Each structure stands twice: as structure tokens, then as C-alpha cells.
mmCIF file of C-alpha atoms in Angstrom:
data_model
loop_
_atom_site.group_PDB
_atom_site.id
_atom_site.type_symbol
_atom_site.label_atom_id
_atom_site.label_comp_id
_atom_site.label_asym_id
_atom_site.label_seq_id
_atom_site.Cartn_x
_atom_site.Cartn_y
_atom_site.Cartn_z
ATOM 1 C CA UNK Y 1 97.249 94.408 74.332
ATOM 2 C CA UNK Y 2 94.607 94.291 71.658
ATOM 3 C CA UNK Y 3 94.373 94.257 67.888
ATOM 4 C CA UNK Y 4 91.511 93.503 65.503
ATOM 5 C CA UNK Y 5 88.809 91.229 66.892
ATOM 6 C CA UNK Y 6 91.237 89.251 69.070
ATOM 7 C CA UNK Y 7 92.392 90.323 72.499
ATOM 8 C CA UNK Y 8 95.398 88.935 74.302
ATOM 9 C CA UNK Y 9 95.656 89.678 77.988
ATOM 10 C CA UNK Y 10 98.689 88.715 79.998
ATOM 11 C CA UNK Y 11 98.121 89.220 83.706
ATOM 12 C CA UNK Y 12 101.553 89.489 85.222
ATOM 13 C CA UNK Y 13 101.121 92.144 87.864
ATOM 14 C CA UNK Y 14 98.718 90.346 90.184
ATOM 15 C CA UNK Y 15 99.763 89.652 93.741
ATOM 16 C CA UNK Y 16 98.569 86.057 93.499
ATOM 17 C CA UNK Y 17 99.441 83.615 90.757
ATOM 18 C CA UNK Y 18 97.069 80.956 89.513
ATOM 19 C CA UNK Y 19 99.189 78.031 88.361
ATOM 20 C CA UNK Y 20 98.238 75.637 85.567
ATOM 21 C CA UNK Y 21 95.751 73.122 86.931
ATOM 22 C CA UNK Y 22 94.839 75.289 89.923
ATOM 23 C CA UNK Y 23 91.634 77.183 90.471
ATOM 24 C CA UNK Y 24 90.803 80.146 92.620
ATOM 25 C CA UNK Y 25 89.745 79.677 96.210
ATOM 26 C CA UNK Y 26 85.991 79.817 96.920
ATOM 27 C CA UNK Y 27 84.936 83.434 96.891
ATOM 28 C CA UNK Y 28 87.910 84.576 94.775
ATOM 29 C CA UNK Y 29 87.650 85.519 91.153
ATOM 30 C CA UNK Y 30 89.304 87.591 88.492
ATOM 31 C CA UNK Y 31 88.042 89.404 85.460
ATOM 32 C CA UNK Y 32 88.786 92.021 82.858
ATOM 33 C CA UNK Y 33 87.189 95.051 81.238
ATOM 34 C CA UNK Y 34 86.580 95.577 77.529
ATOM 35 C CA UNK Y 35 85.415 98.263 75.174
ATOM 36 C CA UNK Y 36 82.741 97.244 72.717
ATOM 37 C CA UNK Y 37 79.699 95.008 72.840
ATOM 38 C CA UNK Y 38 81.003 91.683 71.514
ATOM 39 C CA UNK Y 39 80.968 88.688 73.802
ATOM 40 C CA UNK Y 40 84.488 87.465 74.579
ATOM 41 C CA UNK Y 41 85.605 84.068 73.363
ATOM 42 C CA UNK Y 42 86.785 81.508 75.887
ATOM 43 C CA UNK Y 43 90.113 82.606 77.364
ATOM 44 C CA UNK Y 44 93.263 80.712 76.442
ATOM 45 C CA UNK Y 45 95.754 79.923 79.160
ATOM 46 C CA UNK Y 46 99.188 81.351 78.344
ATOM 47 C CA UNK Y 47 101.856 78.793 79.242
ATOM 48 C CA UNK Y 48 105.377 79.948 78.373
ATOM 49 C CA UNK Y 49 107.806 77.397 76.966
ATOM 50 C CA UNK Y 50 110.313 77.362 79.822
ATOM 51 C CA UNK Y 51 112.310 74.614 78.081
ATOM 52 C CA UNK Y 52 114.172 77.364 76.167
ATOM 53 C CA UNK Y 53 115.547 78.799 79.414
ATOM 54 C CA UNK Y 54 119.111 78.114 80.451
ATOM 55 C CA UNK Y 55 119.693 78.115 84.194
ATOM 56 C CA UNK Y 56 123.020 78.719 85.893
ATOM 57 C CA UNK Y 57 124.636 80.537 88.775
ATOM 58 C CA UNK Y 58 127.542 82.933 89.191
ATOM 59 C CA UNK Y 59 129.567 82.989 92.411
ATOM 60 C CA UNK Y 60 130.730 86.574 92.603
ATOM 61 C CA UNK Y 61 132.116 86.624 96.142
ATOM 62 C CA UNK Y 62 133.575 83.837 98.270
ATOM 63 C CA UNK Y 63 135.476 83.328 101.499
ATOM 64 C CA UNK Y 64 136.745 80.345 103.493
ATOM 65 C CA UNK Y 65 133.307 79.464 104.944
ATOM 66 C CA UNK Y 66 130.797 80.517 102.276
ATOM 67 C CA UNK Y 67 129.971 82.454 99.137
ATOM 68 C CA UNK Y 68 127.416 84.743 97.451
ATOM 69 C CA UNK Y 69 125.906 83.867 94.079
ATOM 70 C CA UNK Y 70 123.451 85.197 91.504
ATOM 71 C CA UNK Y 71 120.866 82.859 89.956
ATOM 72 C CA UNK Y 72 121.006 83.393 86.176
ATOM 73 C CA UNK Y 73 118.265 82.724 83.631
ATOM 74 C CA UNK Y 74 119.067 82.900 79.896
ATOM 75 C CA UNK Y 75 116.422 82.943 77.171
ATOM 76 C CA UNK Y 76 117.846 80.645 74.456
ATOM 77 C CA UNK Y 77 114.639 80.905 72.410
ATOM 78 C CA UNK Y 78 113.689 83.192 69.543
ATOM 79 C CA UNK Y 79 110.887 85.127 71.255
ATOM 80 C CA UNK Y 80 110.322 87.052 74.471
ATOM 81 C CA UNK Y 81 109.249 84.855 77.358
ATOM 82 C CA UNK Y 82 107.492 85.688 80.591
ATOM 83 C CA UNK Y 83 109.667 85.160 83.646
ATOM 84 C CA UNK Y 84 109.233 81.830 85.420
ATOM 85 C CA UNK Y 85 107.271 81.861 88.655
ATOM 86 C CA UNK Y 86 109.476 79.259 90.329
ATOM 87 C CA UNK Y 87 113.074 78.102 90.147
ATOM 88 C CA UNK Y 88 114.412 75.193 92.192
ATOM 89 C CA UNK Y 89 117.819 73.692 92.875
ATOM 90 C CA UNK Y 90 119.503 71.205 95.150
ATOM 91 C CA UNK Y 91 121.838 72.408 97.882
ATOM 92 C CA UNK Y 92 123.134 69.955 100.486
ATOM 93 C CA UNK Y 93 121.783 70.731 103.940
ATOM 94 C CA UNK Y 94 125.376 71.116 105.179
ATOM 95 C CA UNK Y 95 125.287 74.505 103.402
ATOM 96 C CA UNK Y 96 122.786 76.963 104.843
ATOM 97 C CA UNK Y 97 121.329 80.058 103.209
ATOM 98 C CA UNK Y 98 122.244 83.155 105.202
ATOM 99 C CA UNK Y 99 120.790 85.889 102.946
ATOM 100 C CA UNK Y 100 118.594 86.281 99.849
ATOM 101 C CA UNK Y 101 117.585 89.389 97.916
ATOM 102 C CA UNK Y 102 115.180 90.899 95.369
ATOM 103 C CA UNK Y 103 112.283 88.731 96.471
ATOM 104 C CA UNK Y 104 110.070 91.391 98.032
ATOM 105 C CA UNK Y 105 106.495 91.926 96.822
ATOM 106 C CA UNK Y 106 105.432 88.318 96.514
ATOM 107 C CA UNK Y 107 108.718 86.427 96.135
ATOM 108 C CA UNK Y 108 110.145 84.002 98.642
ATOM 109 C CA UNK Y 109 112.660 81.226 99.219
ATOM 110 C CA UNK Y 110 111.646 77.956 100.847
ATOM 111 C CA UNK Y 111 113.732 74.937 101.677
ATOM 112 C CA UNK Y 112 112.709 71.313 102.153
ATOM 113 C CA UNK Y 113 115.766 69.183 102.915
ATOM 114 C CA UNK Y 114 118.210 69.656 100.046
ATOM 115 C CA UNK Y 115 115.623 71.264 97.729
ATOM 116 C CA UNK Y 116 115.506 75.059 97.576
ATOM 117 C CA UNK Y 117 112.579 76.720 95.770
ATOM 118 C CA UNK Y 118 112.590 80.376 94.743
ATOM 119 C CA UNK Y 119 109.268 82.048 93.941
ATOM 120 C CA UNK Y 120 109.886 85.174 91.901
ATOM 121 C CA UNK Y 121 107.974 88.363 92.690
ATOM 122 C CA UNK Y 122 105.145 89.565 90.481
ATOM 123 C CA UNK Y 123 107.247 92.475 89.168
ATOM 124 C CA UNK Y 124 109.945 90.311 87.522
ATOM 125 C CA UNK Y 125 110.422 91.379 83.893
ATOM 126 C CA UNK Y 126 110.036 89.403 80.694
ATOM 127 C CA UNK Y 127 113.218 87.897 79.242
ATOM 128 C CA UNK Y 128 114.176 88.897 75.687
ATOM 129 C CA UNK Y 129 115.756 86.372 73.260
ATOM 130 C CA UNK Y 130 119.458 85.975 74.073
ATOM 131 C CA UNK Y 131 119.111 87.947 77.315
ATOM 132 C CA UNK Y 132 120.512 86.705 80.625
ATOM 133 C CA UNK Y 133 118.937 88.111 83.766
ATOM 134 C CA UNK Y 134 119.406 87.644 87.476
ATOM 135 C CA UNK Y 135 116.462 88.616 89.674
ATOM 136 C CA UNK Y 136 117.854 87.197 92.864
ATOM 137 C CA UNK Y 137 120.684 85.470 94.605
ATOM 138 C CA UNK Y 138 121.806 84.237 97.965
ATOM 139 C CA UNK Y 139 124.739 83.939 100.356
ATOM 140 C CA UNK Y 140 125.710 80.811 102.252
ATOM 141 C CA UNK Y 141 127.410 79.431 105.268
ATOM 142 C CA UNK Y 142 129.071 76.371 103.762
ATOM 143 C CA UNK Y 143 130.810 75.722 100.460
ATOM 144 C CA UNK Y 144 128.532 73.213 98.658
ATOM 145 C CA UNK Y 145 127.307 74.599 95.333
ATOM 146 C CA UNK Y 146 123.822 74.290 93.799
ATOM 147 C CA UNK Y 147 122.935 71.511 91.362
ATOM 148 C CA UNK Y 148 119.849 70.328 89.457
ATOM 149 C CA UNK Y 149 118.627 73.851 88.628
ATOM 150 C CA UNK Y 150 115.108 73.678 87.165
ATOM 151 C CA UNK Y 151 112.150 75.894 86.279
ATOM 152 C CA UNK Y 152 108.884 74.867 87.911
#
């Protein structure tokens, strides 16, 4: 979006994310196009305030040996926020993930011991103030429930 002499560009539809503190690999770069002849000012890194996000889960189906749940993110702030790139939670290794969904096009789930990390896809929408969204969820074999939900 643009207005007046200032330009704000939010790149949220790239297939690769550059996290705060990271740089591109040698030979990689990114750029942008402008109209006009003015030199651009130094870019400012947009870092959303994820502390306003409430994280929870909703078990919507269960049986004697497992359950399915949605991972919920609520924007408790007063302005629209870009979706988080990563969400993590603890899940005892006695409970295994048997299915995940809505993580195509760049999203994935990884597990290291009891820590599960969800990387959201590039297409995930912004979250409006007061809005609760669920981009993904999972099913389990085992009855332990997630704890220590956090945005990364």
C-alpha cells in the first residue's frame, strides 16, 4: 500500500520467510518496484506484536483412544495483526499425531520430543481485532492434551 511520500510494503505472499535476525542465503535476494524517481528510504522491518494473541485449542471430536482438535488464535489487540509464522506447544510423546490439515503451500508440522511446532502457510490471513481463527488442527492417537501454547 502507498500514500503520500511514504510507502509501506508487507510481503506476506512469498514462499520463503525471512525471520528477524536472519539473512538471505548467498545468491538470494528480494526487491520491490516503485513508480517515481525518488530514492527509497531504508526499509523498516515489520514485527507484529504477537503478545496480544491468545492461543487455545478446541477438541471437537474424541473417542476412547484419541481426539481431533483445532488450534485457535485470538487477536486480543486493537488493530489487525499479521498471522504468526510459527506456533508451538507441548504434547507428551505418549500421544502421537496421526493427521494434520490446512498446512499445504509452505506450512508444516515438526516434532522434537514433546515439542510440536506448526509453521503456517504463506496464505494464512491477517487476524482482525477480536477475531478468533483456526488455520489448522490435528488428530491424535493418545489422550494427552497440548500445553504451553506459544507464538514463535
